[in-house]
Short mmCIF file of C-alpha atoms and ligand atoms in Angstrom, two decimals:
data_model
loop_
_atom_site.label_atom_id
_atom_site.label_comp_id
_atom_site.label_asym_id
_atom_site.label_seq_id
_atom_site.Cartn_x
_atom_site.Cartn_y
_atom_site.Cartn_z
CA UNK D 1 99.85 21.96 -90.67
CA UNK D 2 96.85 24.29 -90.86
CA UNK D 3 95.32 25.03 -87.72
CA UNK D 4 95.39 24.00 -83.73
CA UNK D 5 92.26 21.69 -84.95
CA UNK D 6 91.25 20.89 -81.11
CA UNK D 7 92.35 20.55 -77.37
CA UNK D 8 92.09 17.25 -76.01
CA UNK D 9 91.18 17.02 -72.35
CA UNK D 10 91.35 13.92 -69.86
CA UNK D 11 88.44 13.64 -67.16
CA UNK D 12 87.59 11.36 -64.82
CA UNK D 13 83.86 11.52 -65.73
CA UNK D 14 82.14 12.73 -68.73
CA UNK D 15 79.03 14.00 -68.07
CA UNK D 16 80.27 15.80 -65.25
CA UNK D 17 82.67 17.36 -67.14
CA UNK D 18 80.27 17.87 -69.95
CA UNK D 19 77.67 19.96 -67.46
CA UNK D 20 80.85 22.01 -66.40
CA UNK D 21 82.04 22.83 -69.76
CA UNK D 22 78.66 23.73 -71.01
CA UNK D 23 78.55 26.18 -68.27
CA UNK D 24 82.19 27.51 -69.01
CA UNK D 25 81.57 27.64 -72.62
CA UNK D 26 77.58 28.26 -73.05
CA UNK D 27 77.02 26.30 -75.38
CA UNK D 28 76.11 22.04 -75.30
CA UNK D 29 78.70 19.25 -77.23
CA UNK D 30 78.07 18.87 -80.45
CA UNK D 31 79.01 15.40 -80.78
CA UNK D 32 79.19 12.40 -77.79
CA UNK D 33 81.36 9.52 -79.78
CA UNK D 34 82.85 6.17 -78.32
CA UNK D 35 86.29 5.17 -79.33
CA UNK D 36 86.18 1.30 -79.10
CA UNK D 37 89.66 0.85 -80.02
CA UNK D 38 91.08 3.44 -77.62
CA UNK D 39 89.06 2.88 -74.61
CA UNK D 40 87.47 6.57 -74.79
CA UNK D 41 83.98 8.03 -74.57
CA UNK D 42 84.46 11.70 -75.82
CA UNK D 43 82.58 14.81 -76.16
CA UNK D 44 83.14 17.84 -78.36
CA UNK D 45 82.90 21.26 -77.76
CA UNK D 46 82.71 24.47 -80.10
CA UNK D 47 84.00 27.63 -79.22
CA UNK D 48 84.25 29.94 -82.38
CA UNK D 49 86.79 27.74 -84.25
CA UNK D 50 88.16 26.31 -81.54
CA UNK D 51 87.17 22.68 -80.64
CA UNK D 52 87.83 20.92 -77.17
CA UNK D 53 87.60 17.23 -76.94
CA UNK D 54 87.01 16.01 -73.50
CA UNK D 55 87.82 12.24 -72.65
CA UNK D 56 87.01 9.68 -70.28
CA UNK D 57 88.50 6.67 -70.39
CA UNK D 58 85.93 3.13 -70.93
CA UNK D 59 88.75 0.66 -69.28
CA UNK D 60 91.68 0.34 -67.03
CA UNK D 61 94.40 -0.09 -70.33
CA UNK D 62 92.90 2.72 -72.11
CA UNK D 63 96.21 5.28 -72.61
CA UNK D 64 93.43 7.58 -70.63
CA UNK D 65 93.01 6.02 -67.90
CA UNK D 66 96.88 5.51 -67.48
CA UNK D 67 97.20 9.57 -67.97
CA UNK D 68 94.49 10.06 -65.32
CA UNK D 69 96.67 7.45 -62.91
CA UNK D 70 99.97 8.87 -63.77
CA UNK D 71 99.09 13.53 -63.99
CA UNK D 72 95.36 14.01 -62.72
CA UNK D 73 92.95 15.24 -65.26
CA UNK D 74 94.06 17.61 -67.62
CA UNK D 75 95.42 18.95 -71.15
CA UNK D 76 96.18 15.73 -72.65
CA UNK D 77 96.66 16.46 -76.27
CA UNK D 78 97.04 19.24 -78.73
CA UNK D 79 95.92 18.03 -82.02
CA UNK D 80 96.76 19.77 -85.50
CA UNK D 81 94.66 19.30 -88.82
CA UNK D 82 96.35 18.06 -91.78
CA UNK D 83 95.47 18.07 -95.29
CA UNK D 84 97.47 14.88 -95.79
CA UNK D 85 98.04 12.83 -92.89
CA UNK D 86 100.50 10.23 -94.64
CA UNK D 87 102.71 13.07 -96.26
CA UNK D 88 102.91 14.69 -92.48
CA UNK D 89 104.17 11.29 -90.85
CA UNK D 90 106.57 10.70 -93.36
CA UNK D 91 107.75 14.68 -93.56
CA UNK D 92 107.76 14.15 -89.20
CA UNK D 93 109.33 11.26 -89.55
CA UNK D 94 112.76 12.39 -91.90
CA UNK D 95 112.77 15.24 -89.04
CA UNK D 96 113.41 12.47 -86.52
CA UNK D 97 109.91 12.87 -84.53
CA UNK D 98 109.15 9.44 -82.89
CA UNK D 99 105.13 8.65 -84.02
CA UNK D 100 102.68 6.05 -81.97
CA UNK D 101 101.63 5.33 -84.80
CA UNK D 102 102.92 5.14 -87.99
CA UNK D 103 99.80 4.34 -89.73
CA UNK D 104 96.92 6.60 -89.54
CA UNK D 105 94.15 5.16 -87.63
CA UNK D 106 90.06 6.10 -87.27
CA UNK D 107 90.10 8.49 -84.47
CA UNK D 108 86.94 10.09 -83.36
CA UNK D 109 84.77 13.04 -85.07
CA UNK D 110 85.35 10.93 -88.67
CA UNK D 111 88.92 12.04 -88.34
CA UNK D 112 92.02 9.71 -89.43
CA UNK D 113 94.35 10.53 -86.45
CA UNK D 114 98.43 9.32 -85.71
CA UNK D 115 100.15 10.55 -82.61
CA UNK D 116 103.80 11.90 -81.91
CA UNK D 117 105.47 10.88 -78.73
CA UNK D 118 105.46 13.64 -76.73
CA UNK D 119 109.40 12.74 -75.65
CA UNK D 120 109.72 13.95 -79.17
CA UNK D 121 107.59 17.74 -78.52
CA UNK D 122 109.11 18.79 -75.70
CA UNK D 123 106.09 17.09 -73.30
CA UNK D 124 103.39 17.70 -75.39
CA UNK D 125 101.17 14.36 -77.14
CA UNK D 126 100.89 16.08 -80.59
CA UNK D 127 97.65 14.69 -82.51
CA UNK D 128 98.12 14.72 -86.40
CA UNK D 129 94.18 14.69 -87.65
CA UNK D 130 92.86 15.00 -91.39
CA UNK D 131 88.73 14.49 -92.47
CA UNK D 132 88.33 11.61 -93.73
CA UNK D 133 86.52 12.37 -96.94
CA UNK D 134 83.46 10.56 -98.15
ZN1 LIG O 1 92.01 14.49 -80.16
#
């Protein structure tokens, strides 16, 4: 793994959140991107090389809005980059790590994206993500 490639935060709303964290971090998001397939609206942040994802969840089944329900708003993921996603799940998976999702999937900021359980990181939802290259 290279780098802690962002923070992933869950919020009730968005653009509130987006107003505070443009006020916390001076500067505005960079990107606004909806996640059809995981029932998110998110917003990303620069901060030097440090990125923070803020999400908001677009239904009541989206694993964000359960998060909300279940801890309050809060640090929801930490999510590494990868150079090569596949190689990571199957070197994460000999180590015994449990994944979400075995297959990568099309996260958001043109990422491919799989998730370890976080029963399997002491707590934390670990977010593999690698560029997708064009
Ligand atoms: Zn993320």
């Amino acid at each position: 793994m290279n780098k802690i490639e962002h923070i992933g935060i869950a919020v009730n709303n968005l653009s509130e959140a987006n107003d505070l964290y443009e006020k916390l971090l001076g500067v505005a998001p960079y990107k606004t991107e909806e996640v059809e397939s995981e029932g998110v609206k998110t917003s990303f942040f620069k901060c030097g090389e440090s990125k923070i994802e803020l999400l908001e969840a677009t239904n009541e089944s989206s694993p964000i809005a359960k998060f909300v329900e279940k801890r309050g708003e809060g640090i929801h993921h930490l999510a590494f980059a990868v150079e090569d996603i596949e190689a990571e799940i199957k070197r994460l998976t000999s180590q015994g790590f449990v994944l979400l999702n075995e297959t990568p999937k099309k996260g958001a900021d043109n990422k491919l994206v799989a998730f370890l359980h976080p029963k399997s990181a002491h707590g934390v939802l670990v977010e593999l993500c690698q560029d997708i290259k064009i």
